[in-house]
Coordinates of C-alpha atoms in Angstrom, one line a residue:
Chain A
M1 CA 0.8 -31.1 79.2
D2 CA -0.8 -30.7 75.8
L3 CA -0.6 -27.1 74.6
S4 CA -4.2 -26.8 73.5
L5 CA -5.3 -27.9 77.0
V6 CA -3.0 -25.3 78.5
A7 CA -4.4 -22.7 76.1
I8 CA -8.0 -23.6 77.1
L9 CA -7.1 -23.4 80.8
L10 CA -5.4 -20.0 80.4
G11 CA -8.4 -18.8 78.5
L12 CA -10.8 -20.0 81.2
G13 CA -8.5 -18.4 83.8
M14 CA -8.7 -15.1 82.0
L15 CA -12.5 -15.3 81.8
A16 CA -12.8 -16.2 85.5
A17 CA -10.5 -13.4 86.5
L18 CA -12.4 -10.8 84.4
A19 CA -15.8 -12.1 85.5
T20 CA -15.0 -11.9 89.2
G21 CA -14.2 -8.3 88.8
I22 CA -10.4 -8.2 88.8
W23 CA -9.2 -5.1 87.0
V24 CA -8.6 -5.7 83.4
A25 CA -4.9 -4.8 83.6
V26 CA -4.4 -6.9 86.7
A27 CA -6.1 -9.9 85.0
L28 CA -3.8 -9.5 81.9
F29 CA -0.7 -9.4 84.1
S30 CA -1.9 -12.4 86.3
V31 CA -2.7 -14.7 83.4
A32 CA 0.6 -13.8 81.7
L33 CA 2.5 -14.4 85.0
A34 CA 0.8 -17.8 85.5
A35 CA 1.7 -18.8 82.0
M36 CA 5.3 -17.8 82.5
M37 CA 5.7 -19.5 85.8
F38 CA 4.1 -22.8 84.9
L39 CA 5.2 -23.2 81.3
V40 CA 8.4 -21.3 80.7
A41 CA 11.9 -21.7 82.0
A42 CA 12.7 -17.9 81.6
P43 CA 12.5 -16.0 85.0
A44 CA 9.0 -14.4 85.0
G45 CA 9.8 -11.4 87.3
P46 CA 12.7 -9.8 85.3
V47 CA 10.9 -10.5 82.0
M48 CA 7.9 -8.7 83.4
A49 CA 9.9 -5.7 84.5
T50 CA 11.9 -5.3 81.3
T51 CA 8.9 -5.8 79.0
V52 CA 6.8 -3.3 80.9
W53 CA 9.6 -0.8 81.0
G54 CA 10.2 -1.1 77.2
A55 CA 6.5 -0.8 76.5
A56 CA 5.7 2.1 78.8
N57 CA 8.7 4.2 77.8
S58 CA 7.7 5.2 74.3
W59 CA 7.6 8.4 72.3
D60 CA 4.8 7.2 70.1
L61 CA 2.6 6.3 73.1
T62 CA 3.1 9.9 74.4
A63 CA 0.4 10.9 71.8
L64 CA -2.2 9.0 74.0
P65 CA -2.3 11.2 77.1
M66 CA -2.0 14.3 74.9
F67 CA -5.1 13.4 72.7
I68 CA -7.0 12.4 75.8
W69 CA -6.2 15.7 77.5
M70 CA -7.2 17.6 74.4
G71 CA -10.6 15.9 74.4
E72 CA -11.0 16.6 78.1
I73 CA -10.3 20.3 77.6
L74 CA -12.8 20.6 74.7
F75 CA -15.4 18.6 76.6
R76 CA -15.3 21.4 79.2
S77 CA -15.4 24.2 76.7
R78 CA -18.5 25.8 75.0
L79 CA -18.0 23.6 71.9
S80 CA -21.2 21.7 72.6
E81 CA -23.4 24.8 72.1
D82 CA -21.4 26.1 69.2
M83 CA -21.7 22.8 67.4
F84 CA -25.5 22.8 67.7
T85 CA -26.0 26.5 66.7
G86 CA -23.5 26.2 63.9
L87 CA -24.8 23.0 62.3
S88 CA -28.6 23.2 62.9
P89 CA -29.5 26.0 60.3
W90 CA -28.0 23.9 57.5
M91 CA -29.8 20.7 58.4
R92 CA -33.3 22.0 58.5
N93 CA -34.1 21.2 54.9
L94 CA -32.7 17.7 54.8
P95 CA -35.1 14.8 55.4
G96 CA -34.5 14.0 59.0
R97 CA -33.6 17.6 59.8
L98 CA -32.0 18.2 63.1
L99 CA -31.4 14.5 63.7
H100 CA -28.4 15.0 61.3
V101 CA -26.9 17.4 63.8
N102 CA -26.2 14.5 66.1
I103 CA -24.4 12.6 63.3
L104 CA -22.4 15.4 61.8
G105 CA -21.7 16.9 65.2
C106 CA -20.3 13.6 66.4
G107 CA -18.3 13.2 63.2
I108 CA -16.8 16.7 63.6
F109 CA -16.1 16.3 67.3
A110 CA -14.6 12.9 66.6
A111 CA -12.0 14.6 64.5
V112 CA -10.7 16.5 67.6
S113 CA -11.3 13.8 70.2
G114 CA -10.3 10.2 70.3
S115 CA -12.9 9.0 72.6
S116 CA -16.4 7.6 72.0
A117 CA -17.8 8.5 75.4
A118 CA -16.5 12.1 75.3
T119 CA -18.0 12.5 71.8
T120 CA -21.4 11.2 72.8
A121 CA -21.4 13.3 76.0
T122 CA -20.2 16.5 74.3
I123 CA -22.7 16.4 71.5
G124 CA -25.6 15.0 73.5
R125 CA -25.3 17.6 76.3
M126 CA -26.8 20.2 73.9
S127 CA -28.6 18.2 71.2
L128 CA -30.6 15.9 73.4
P129 CA -32.5 18.6 75.3
E130 CA -32.9 20.7 72.1
L131 CA -34.3 17.8 70.1
K132 CA -36.7 16.8 72.8
Q133 CA -38.0 20.3 73.2
R134 CA -38.6 20.5 69.4
G135 CA -40.6 17.2 69.6
Y136 CA -38.3 14.9 67.7
D137 CA -38.9 11.2 68.2
E138 CA -36.9 10.2 71.3
R139 CA -35.9 6.8 70.0
M140 CA -34.2 8.3 67.0
A141 CA -32.6 11.2 68.9
I142 CA -31.0 8.8 71.3
G143 CA -30.3 6.1 68.7
T144 CA -28.5 8.5 66.3
L145 CA -26.4 9.8 69.2
A146 CA -25.5 6.3 70.5
G147 CA -24.5 5.2 67.0
S148 CA -22.6 8.3 65.8
G149 CA -20.9 8.8 69.2
T150 CA -18.8 5.7 68.4
L151 CA -17.3 7.6 65.5
G152 CA -15.0 9.1 68.1
L153 CA -13.1 5.8 68.0
L154 CA -12.7 5.6 64.2
I155 CA -12.2 9.2 63.0
P156 CA -8.7 10.3 63.9
P157 CA -7.4 11.2 66.4
S158 CA -8.4 7.9 68.0
I159 CA -7.3 6.6 71.3
I160 CA -8.0 3.0 70.3
L161 CA -6.0 3.3 67.1
I162 CA -3.0 4.6 69.2
V163 CA -3.5 1.6 71.5
Y164 CA -3.6 -0.8 68.5
G165 CA -0.6 0.9 66.9
A166 CA 1.4 0.8 70.1
A167 CA 0.6 -2.9 70.6
T168 CA 1.3 -4.0 67.1
E169 CA 4.1 -1.6 66.2
Q170 CA 2.2 -0.1 63.3
S171 CA 2.6 3.5 62.3
I172 CA 0.0 5.6 64.2
A173 CA 0.0 8.2 61.4
R174 CA -0.9 5.6 58.8
L175 CA -3.6 4.2 61.0
F176 CA -5.0 7.7 61.4
M177 CA -5.1 8.2 57.7
A178 CA -6.7 4.8 57.2
G179 CA -9.5 5.7 59.6
V180 CA -10.8 8.7 57.7
L181 CA -12.7 7.2 54.7
P182 CA -14.4 4.4 56.7
G183 CA -15.4 7.1 59.2
V184 CA -16.9 9.3 56.5
M185 CA -18.6 6.2 55.0
L186 CA -20.2 5.4 58.4
C187 CA -21.5 9.0 58.7
V188 CA -23.0 8.8 55.2
L189 CA -24.6 5.4 56.1
F190 CA -26.1 6.9 59.3
M191 CA -27.4 10.0 57.6
G192 CA -28.8 8.0 54.7
Y193 CA -30.7 5.8 57.2
V194 CA -32.1 8.8 59.0
A195 CA -33.2 10.4 55.8
V196 CA -35.0 7.3 54.7
W197 CA -36.5 6.8 58.1
A198 CA -37.8 10.4 58.2
A199 CA -39.3 10.0 54.7
L200 CA -41.2 6.9 55.8
N201 CA -42.2 8.2 59.2
R202 CA -43.4 11.7 58.4
R203 CA -45.9 11.7 61.2
K204 CA -43.2 11.1 63.8
M205 CA -41.3 14.2 62.7
P206 CA -42.1 17.5 64.3
D207 CA -43.4 20.4 62.2
K208 CA -40.9 22.1 59.9
E209 CA -39.2 25.2 61.2
E210 CA -38.8 28.3 59.1
A211 CA -35.6 28.3 57.1
T212 CA -33.0 30.8 58.2
P213 CA -31.7 33.2 55.6
F214 CA -28.4 32.3 54.0
V215 CA -26.4 35.2 55.6
Q216 CA -27.8 34.3 59.0
R217 CA -26.8 30.7 58.5
L218 CA -23.2 31.7 57.6
N219 CA -23.2 33.9 60.7
A220 CA -24.2 31.0 62.9
T221 CA -21.6 28.8 61.3
R222 CA -18.9 31.3 62.2
R223 CA -18.8 29.7 65.6
L224 CA -17.6 26.5 64.1
F225 CA -14.5 28.0 62.6
P226 CA -12.3 27.6 65.6
V227 CA -13.0 23.9 65.8
I228 CA -12.5 23.4 62.1
G229 CA -9.2 25.3 62.4
L230 CA -8.3 22.9 65.2
I231 CA -9.0 19.8 63.0
V232 CA -7.0 21.2 60.1
G233 CA -4.1 22.2 62.4
V234 CA -3.9 18.9 64.3
I235 CA -4.9 16.2 61.9
G236 CA -3.8 18.1 58.8
S237 CA -0.2 18.5 60.1
I238 CA 0.0 14.7 60.7
Y239 CA -1.3 14.0 57.2
A240 CA 1.0 16.5 55.6
G241 CA 3.9 14.8 57.3
L242 CA 4.7 18.1 59.1
A243 CA 4.3 16.7 62.6
S244 CA 4.4 13.3 64.3
P245 CA 1.1 12.3 66.1
T246 CA 2.7 13.2 69.4
E247 CA 3.7 16.7 68.3
A248 CA 0.4 17.3 66.7
A249 CA -1.3 16.2 69.9
A250 CA 0.7 18.6 72.1
I251 CA -0.1 21.4 69.7
G252 CA -3.7 20.3 69.9
V253 CA -3.6 20.7 73.7
M254 CA -2.2 24.2 73.4
L255 CA -4.8 25.2 70.7
S256 CA -7.6 23.7 72.7
L257 CA -6.5 25.7 75.8
L258 CA -6.4 28.8 73.6
L259 CA -9.9 28.0 72.2
S260 CA -11.3 27.4 75.7
W261 CA -9.7 30.6 76.9
A262 CA -11.1 32.6 74.0
S263 CA -14.6 31.3 74.7
G264 CA -14.3 32.2 78.4
T265 CA -14.5 28.6 79.7
L266 CA -10.9 28.3 80.8
N267 CA -10.5 28.7 84.6
R268 CA -8.6 27.0 87.3
D269 CA -11.3 24.4 87.9
S270 CA -11.7 23.4 84.3
F271 CA -8.0 23.3 83.7
V272 CA -7.3 21.1 86.7
G273 CA -10.3 19.0 86.0
A274 CA -9.2 18.3 82.5
L275 CA -5.6 17.6 83.4
M276 CA -6.5 15.3 86.3
G277 CA -9.1 13.5 84.1
A278 CA -6.5 13.0 81.4
T279 CA -3.9 11.8 83.9
R280 CA -6.2 9.2 85.3
T281 CA -7.6 8.0 82.0
S282 CA -4.2 7.7 80.4
C283 CA -2.9 5.9 83.5
M284 CA -5.7 3.4 83.2
I285 CA -5.0 2.7 79.5
A286 CA -1.2 2.7 80.0
F287 CA -1.6 0.1 82.8
I288 CA -3.7 -2.1 80.5
L289 CA -1.2 -1.7 77.7
A290 CA 1.6 -2.7 80.1
G291 CA -0.3 -5.8 81.0
A292 CA -1.0 -6.5 77.3
A293 CA 2.7 -6.1 76.5
F294 CA 3.6 -8.7 79.1
L295 CA 0.9 -11.0 78.0
T296 CA 2.1 -10.8 74.4
V297 CA 5.6 -11.7 75.5
A298 CA 4.4 -14.5 77.8
M299 CA 2.2 -15.9 75.0
G300 CA 5.2 -15.7 72.7
Y301 CA 7.2 -17.9 75.1
T302 CA 4.4 -20.4 75.4
G303 CA 4.0 -20.6 71.6
I304 CA 0.2 -20.7 71.9
P305 CA -0.5 -17.9 69.3
R306 CA 1.8 -19.7 66.8
E307 CA 0.0 -23.0 67.4
L308 CA -3.4 -21.3 67.1
A309 CA -2.3 -19.7 63.8
A310 CA -1.1 -23.0 62.5
W311 CA -4.3 -24.7 63.5
I312 CA -6.5 -22.1 61.8
G313 CA -4.2 -22.3 58.8
S314 CA -4.6 -26.0 58.6
M315 CA -8.4 -25.6 58.3
N316 CA -7.9 -23.8 55.0
L317 CA -10.6 -21.3 55.7
S318 CA -11.2 -18.5 53.2
P319 CA -10.3 -15.1 54.6
Y320 CA -14.1 -14.3 54.4
A321 CA -15.0 -17.3 56.6
L322 CA -12.3 -16.3 59.0
L323 CA -13.5 -12.8 59.2
I324 CA -17.1 -13.9 59.8
A325 CA -16.0 -16.1 62.6
L326 CA -13.8 -13.3 64.1
T327 CA -16.6 -10.8 63.8
L328 CA -19.0 -13.1 65.7
F329 CA -16.4 -13.7 68.3
F330 CA -15.7 -10.0 68.7
V331 CA -19.4 -9.1 69.0
V332 CA -19.9 -11.6 71.8
L333 CA -16.7 -10.5 73.5
G334 CA -17.7 -6.9 73.0
C335 CA -20.9 -7.5 74.9
F336 CA -18.9 -8.1 78.1
L337 CA -15.6 -6.3 77.6
D338 CA -14.7 -2.7 76.8
G339 CA -13.0 -1.8 73.5
I340 CA -9.5 -1.4 74.8
S341 CA -9.5 -4.9 76.4
V342 CA -10.8 -6.4 73.2
V343 CA -8.0 -4.8 71.2
V344 CA -5.2 -5.8 73.6
L345 CA -6.5 -9.4 73.9
T346 CA -6.6 -9.6 70.1
T347 CA -3.1 -8.3 69.6
S348 CA -1.6 -10.5 72.3
V349 CA -3.2 -13.8 71.2
I350 CA -4.6 -13.8 67.7
L351 CA -2.4 -11.4 65.7
P352 CA -0.1 -14.2 64.4
M353 CA -3.2 -15.8 63.0
V354 CA -4.3 -12.7 61.3
E355 CA -0.8 -12.3 59.7
Q356 CA -0.9 -15.9 58.7
A357 CA -4.1 -15.3 56.9
G358 CA -2.3 -12.6 54.9
M359 CA -4.4 -9.6 56.1
D360 CA -2.8 -6.2 56.1
L361 CA -2.3 -5.0 59.7
I362 CA -3.4 -1.5 59.0
W363 CA -6.6 -2.7 57.4
F364 CA -7.1 -5.1 60.3
G365 CA -6.7 -2.2 62.7
I366 CA -9.6 -0.4 61.1
Y367 CA -11.7 -3.5 60.9
L368 CA -11.0 -4.1 64.6
V369 CA -12.0 -0.5 65.5
L370 CA -15.3 -0.9 63.6
V371 CA -16.0 -4.1 65.6
V372 CA -15.1 -2.3 68.8
E373 CA -17.4 0.6 67.9
M374 CA -20.2 -2.0 67.8
S375 CA -19.2 -3.2 71.3
Q376 CA -19.8 0.4 72.6
I377 CA -23.5 0.0 72.0
T378 CA -24.0 -3.7 72.9
P379 CA -25.4 -4.4 76.4
P380 CA -24.7 -5.3 79.1
V381 CA -21.2 -3.6 78.9
G382 CA -21.0 -0.7 76.4
F383 CA -19.5 2.7 77.3
N384 CA -21.9 4.7 75.1
L385 CA -24.8 3.0 76.7
F386 CA -23.5 3.9 80.2
V387 CA -23.0 7.5 79.1
L388 CA -26.5 7.7 77.6
Q389 CA -28.0 6.0 80.6
G390 CA -26.4 8.8 82.7
M391 CA -27.7 11.5 80.4
T392 CA -31.3 10.3 79.7
G393 CA -32.2 8.1 82.7
H394 CA -33.3 5.2 80.4
N395 CA -31.7 1.9 81.3
I396 CA -29.0 0.5 79.1
F397 CA -31.1 -2.2 77.5
K398 CA -33.6 0.4 76.3
V399 CA -30.9 2.6 75.0
A400 CA -29.4 -0.4 73.2
R401 CA -32.7 -1.1 71.5
M402 CA -32.8 2.5 70.3
A403 CA -29.3 2.1 68.9
L404 CA -30.0 -1.3 67.2
P405 CA -30.5 0.1 63.7
F406 CA -27.1 1.8 63.9
F407 CA -25.5 -1.5 65.1
L408 CA -26.8 -3.1 62.0
L409 CA -25.5 -0.3 59.8
M410 CA -22.1 -0.9 61.3
I411 CA -22.3 -4.5 60.2
V412 CA -23.0 -3.1 56.7
A413 CA -19.9 -0.9 57.1
I414 CA -17.8 -4.0 58.0
V415 CA -19.1 -5.9 54.9
L416 CA -18.2 -2.9 52.8
L417 CA -14.8 -2.6 54.3
V418 CA -14.2 -6.3 53.6
A419 CA -15.4 -6.0 50.1
F420 CA -13.4 -2.8 49.4
P421 CA -10.2 -2.9 51.4
G422 CA -9.2 0.2 49.6
L423 CA -11.6 2.2 51.8
A424 CA -9.0 1.9 54.5
L425 CA -5.8 1.4 52.5
W426 CA -6.1 3.9 49.7
L427 CA -5.5 7.1 51.6
P428 CA -2.4 6.0 53.5
Q429 CA -0.9 4.7 50.2
A430 CA -1.8 7.9 48.4
M431 CA -0.4 10.1 51.2
Q432 CA 2.7 7.9 51.5
G433 CA 3.3 8.4 47.8
N434 CA 3.8 12.2 48.2
Chain B
M1 CA -2.3 8.0 109.5
R2 CA -5.3 8.3 107.2
Q3 CA -4.3 11.9 106.3
A4 CA -0.7 11.0 105.6
L5 CA -1.8 8.2 103.3
N6 CA -4.2 10.4 101.4
T7 CA -1.5 13.1 101.0
L8 CA 0.9 10.4 99.6
Y9 CA -1.7 9.3 97.0
R10 CA -2.6 12.9 96.1
T11 CA 1.1 14.0 95.8
A12 CA 1.9 11.0 93.5
T13 CA -1.1 11.8 91.3
A14 CA -0.2 15.5 91.2
L15 CA 3.4 14.6 90.2
A16 CA 2.0 12.4 87.4
A17 CA -0.1 15.3 86.1
C18 CA 3.1 17.5 86.2
C19 CA 4.8 14.9 84.0
L20 CA 2.0 15.3 81.4
L21 CA 2.2 19.1 81.7
T22 CA 6.0 19.0 81.1
I23 CA 5.6 16.7 78.1
A24 CA 3.1 19.0 76.5
T25 CA 5.3 22.1 77.1
L26 CA 8.5 20.5 75.8
V27 CA 6.9 19.2 72.7
A28 CA 5.1 22.5 72.0
V29 CA 8.4 24.3 72.4
Q30 CA 10.0 22.0 70.0
V31 CA 7.3 22.4 67.4
L32 CA 7.1 26.2 67.8
G33 CA 10.9 26.3 67.5
R34 CA 10.7 24.4 64.2
L35 CA 8.0 26.7 63.0
F36 CA 10.0 29.8 64.0
D37 CA 13.1 28.5 62.2
W38 CA 11.0 27.8 59.1
I39 CA 9.7 31.3 59.1
M40 CA 13.2 32.7 59.6
M41 CA 14.5 30.6 56.7
T42 CA 11.6 31.6 54.4
A43 CA 12.3 35.2 55.2
G44 CA 15.9 34.6 54.3
F45 CA 17.5 34.7 57.8
E46 CA 19.7 32.1 59.5
P47 CA 17.6 29.6 61.5
L48 CA 18.3 29.6 65.2
G49 CA 18.0 25.9 65.5
I50 CA 15.8 25.9 68.5
Q51 CA 15.2 22.3 69.7
V52 CA 14.8 20.3 72.8
P53 CA 17.7 17.8 72.9
S54 CA 16.7 14.1 73.3
L55 CA 13.1 15.1 73.4
A56 CA 11.8 11.7 72.3
E57 CA 13.6 9.9 75.1
I58 CA 12.8 12.5 77.8
A59 CA 9.1 12.4 76.8
G60 CA 9.1 8.6 77.0
F61 CA 10.6 8.8 80.5
L62 CA 8.1 11.4 81.6
L63 CA 5.3 9.2 80.2
V64 CA 6.5 6.4 82.5
G65 CA 6.3 8.9 85.4
A66 CA 2.8 10.0 84.4
S67 CA 1.6 6.4 83.9
F68 CA 3.0 4.9 87.1
L69 CA 2.7 7.7 89.6
A70 CA -1.0 8.0 88.9
L71 CA -1.8 4.3 89.5
A72 CA -2.9 4.8 93.1
G73 CA -5.0 8.0 92.4
T74 CA -6.7 6.3 89.5
L75 CA -7.6 3.3 91.7
R76 CA -9.0 5.5 94.3
N77 CA -11.1 7.4 91.8
N78 CA -12.4 4.1 90.5
D79 CA -11.0 4.7 87.0
H80 CA -9.2 1.4 86.5
I81 CA -11.8 -0.5 84.4
R82 CA -13.1 -3.9 85.3
V83 CA -16.2 -6.0 84.6
S84 CA -18.5 -5.2 87.5
M85 CA -21.6 -7.2 86.3
L86 CA -21.2 -10.0 88.7
L87 CA -20.4 -7.7 91.6
Q88 CA -23.6 -5.8 91.0
A89 CA -25.7 -9.0 90.6
V90 CA -24.7 -10.8 93.8
P91 CA -25.8 -10.0 97.4
A92 CA -23.8 -7.4 99.3
G93 CA -22.0 -10.1 101.5
V94 CA -20.8 -12.0 98.4
A95 CA -19.8 -8.8 96.7
R96 CA -17.7 -7.9 99.8
L97 CA -15.9 -11.2 99.6
L98 CA -15.4 -10.8 95.8
N99 CA -13.8 -7.4 96.4
I100 CA -11.5 -8.8 99.0
W101 CA -10.4 -11.5 96.5
V102 CA -9.9 -8.9 93.8
I103 CA -7.8 -6.6 96.0
A104 CA -5.8 -9.5 97.3
I105 CA -4.9 -10.7 93.8
A106 CA -4.0 -7.2 92.7
L107 CA -1.9 -6.5 95.8
A108 CA 0.0 -9.8 95.3
L109 CA 0.7 -9.0 91.7
V110 CA 1.6 -5.3 92.2
A111 CA 3.9 -6.1 95.2
F112 CA 5.7 -8.7 93.0
F113 CA 5.9 -6.2 90.2
T114 CA 7.3 -3.5 92.5
W115 CA 10.0 -5.8 93.7
N116 CA 11.1 -6.7 90.2
A117 CA 10.9 -3.1 89.0
G118 CA 13.2 -2.2 91.9
L119 CA 15.6 -4.9 90.9
L120 CA 15.6 -3.6 87.3
A121 CA 16.4 -0.1 88.6
F122 CA 19.1 -1.4 90.8
D123 CA 20.7 -3.3 87.9
S124 CA 20.7 -0.2 85.8
Y125 CA 22.3 1.7 88.6
E126 CA 25.0 -1.0 89.2
F127 CA 25.9 -1.2 85.5
G128 CA 25.6 2.5 85.1
E129 CA 23.2 2.2 82.1
T130 CA 22.2 5.4 80.4
S131 CA 19.9 6.3 77.5
Y132 CA 21.5 6.6 74.0
G133 CA 20.5 10.2 73.2
V134 CA 22.4 13.5 73.0
I135 CA 21.9 13.8 76.8
P136 CA 22.7 10.4 78.4
I137 CA 20.2 10.0 81.2
P138 CA 20.9 7.3 83.8
L139 CA 18.1 4.8 83.4
V140 CA 18.0 4.3 87.1
L141 CA 16.2 7.6 87.4
P142 CA 13.0 6.9 85.4
Q143 CA 13.1 3.2 86.5
S144 CA 13.1 4.3 90.2
V145 CA 10.1 6.6 89.4
M146 CA 8.3 3.5 88.0
T147 CA 9.2 1.5 91.1
L148 CA 8.0 4.4 93.3
G149 CA 4.7 4.6 91.5
L150 CA 4.2 0.9 91.9
L151 CA 5.1 1.1 95.6
V152 CA 2.5 3.8 96.2
F153 CA 0.0 1.6 94.3
S154 CA 0.9 -1.4 96.5
I155 CA 0.4 0.8 99.6
S156 CA -3.0 2.0 98.4
L157 CA -4.1 -1.6 97.6
L158 CA -2.9 -2.7 101.1
D159 CA -4.9 0.2 102.5
D160 CA -8.0 -0.9 100.7
L161 CA -7.5 -4.6 101.7
V162 CA -7.4 -3.6 105.3
L163 CA -10.5 -1.5 104.9
S164 CA -12.5 -4.3 103.3
L165 CA -11.2 -6.9 105.7
T166 CA -12.5 -4.8 108.6
G167 CA -15.9 -4.5 107.0
R168 CA -15.6 -1.0 105.5
A169 CA -15.9 0.0 101.9
P170 CA -12.7 0.2 99.9
S171 CA -11.9 3.6 98.5
F172 CA -12.9 2.9 94.9
E173 CA -16.4 1.6 96.0
A174 CA -17.1 4.9 97.8
V175 CA -16.6 7.2 94.7
V176 CA -19.6 9.1 93.4
K177 CA -19.0 10.4 89.9
A178 CA -20.6 13.7 88.9
D179 CA -19.2 13.5 85.4
P180 CA -20.3 10.6 83.3
I181 CA -17.4 10.5 80.9
E182 CA -14.4 10.7 83.1
G183 CA -12.3 7.6 83.0
K184 CA -13.9 6.2 79.9
E185 CA -12.3 5.5 76.7

């Protein structure tokens, strides 16, 4: 049978499996198994067992449950309140005022948590009721939160970058470094938009609050020191080359427990809740990664990704045209799939094509995460929308409309990343040089 | 019977959580040991050389335990992600049939996987394969844990298949989440 026909059939099979509600990991395994059984002479069962064993038993991947656990502990701590009280006195004089708390709060929490949903929920738990009570425009309050919550994916530590690194055998430490500047850039874009919006819509902004004296502001910020210490300790030790991501993550777990104990939120319930939550979330992701590893190997046997790469190569597209096509494809895919599935499907099938086009795999990882961030706020499937639906009671389409400006800003961020690849690549190179 | 099964799933998930706890502890001991040695050296003393031997390998094996032993518990808490759009859009009767199809496919796959993981573990046992580190660990140990986790997962899928075939709701459909973020990326 013609290979392109086979590829189309497998693709349709994957879509049908996913659409009928088969678990993502099971769908990946099943399609890979079907491809092996019908197309390849190698015995499918043993290849499956050895591939999964090799992929699951990995020191680098150990960072994943540790960072998830750290996020779960902090989510259950008093960080949410501390973030609001610590940040809000400084934001009162900016145009857009406390709306910036959402963005900066998410940016800071993203630097201790690798999850977009946890970031949105932690910051929103305190800021949404506070902003509402002070009469801020609800559309902006929810929109800023939906948009900046996705920073959890980009600003290291990042679960999705660990997944990408594990699936493509790229250094997780380098990916973490590459994520910093694009993350900061996105924060600046969001804050700039909020400031401009606030200047243009003065009537929609609530009355100004009295400024807090400087000493009092410093005093309120004191409550942010532990979390800043945590960021410096965990991420700083990776950047300085003192610890591998796994080691930094395990220390992060210990420090978060300490922080949670010091703030009086550590008890049996919160400890067990965080540990079990982390166990289940990391099991879910590890199972998907196992399926993706098997799919990658099965695809390698069939030769489909090579053919695809050659076919795209023969079209002589410019890298820009290729990226535009890929972005459109990912945005559509992201409407229906969660971020991790988008990433593992990409790495199993189209990575050879990306390499063929001469793109740097670290850079491509950051680009992919930005696209996945967009998928978090596109209906009908977007985790940030689900979280905000749960928190505000508005349905996901309404939340998605509120988040639309931030979706567009992410497209701007992608254009900037393409135009200036150094945004992602400069920091890892500079750090490596040391 | 119901109680015995529930205990099985819960025990497996609890063991998975213990694996994570052990990883965190071992890695933290390693890092603190290095930090302590560094302080000793800076202060001009002999370093003690505290370290956990073969940590990278052991952590990898524990991760296998954590990932596979939790499979059943994760299923029963509805934390394995899937696209549920179609399921929510169709009438209840069709959704029930879809769920049966989904569980049946998963059961067939996981049972096949369990069998092959078992064969892999058996091969490692027969050829006496060990890890390469300072402490040679027989690979049959972690590979048996992987098989065991898959076996428990198969049992829980069979459990859910029987439930949905007899017209009751499978475990993962009966979960009510208080916490909006758990199980999300």
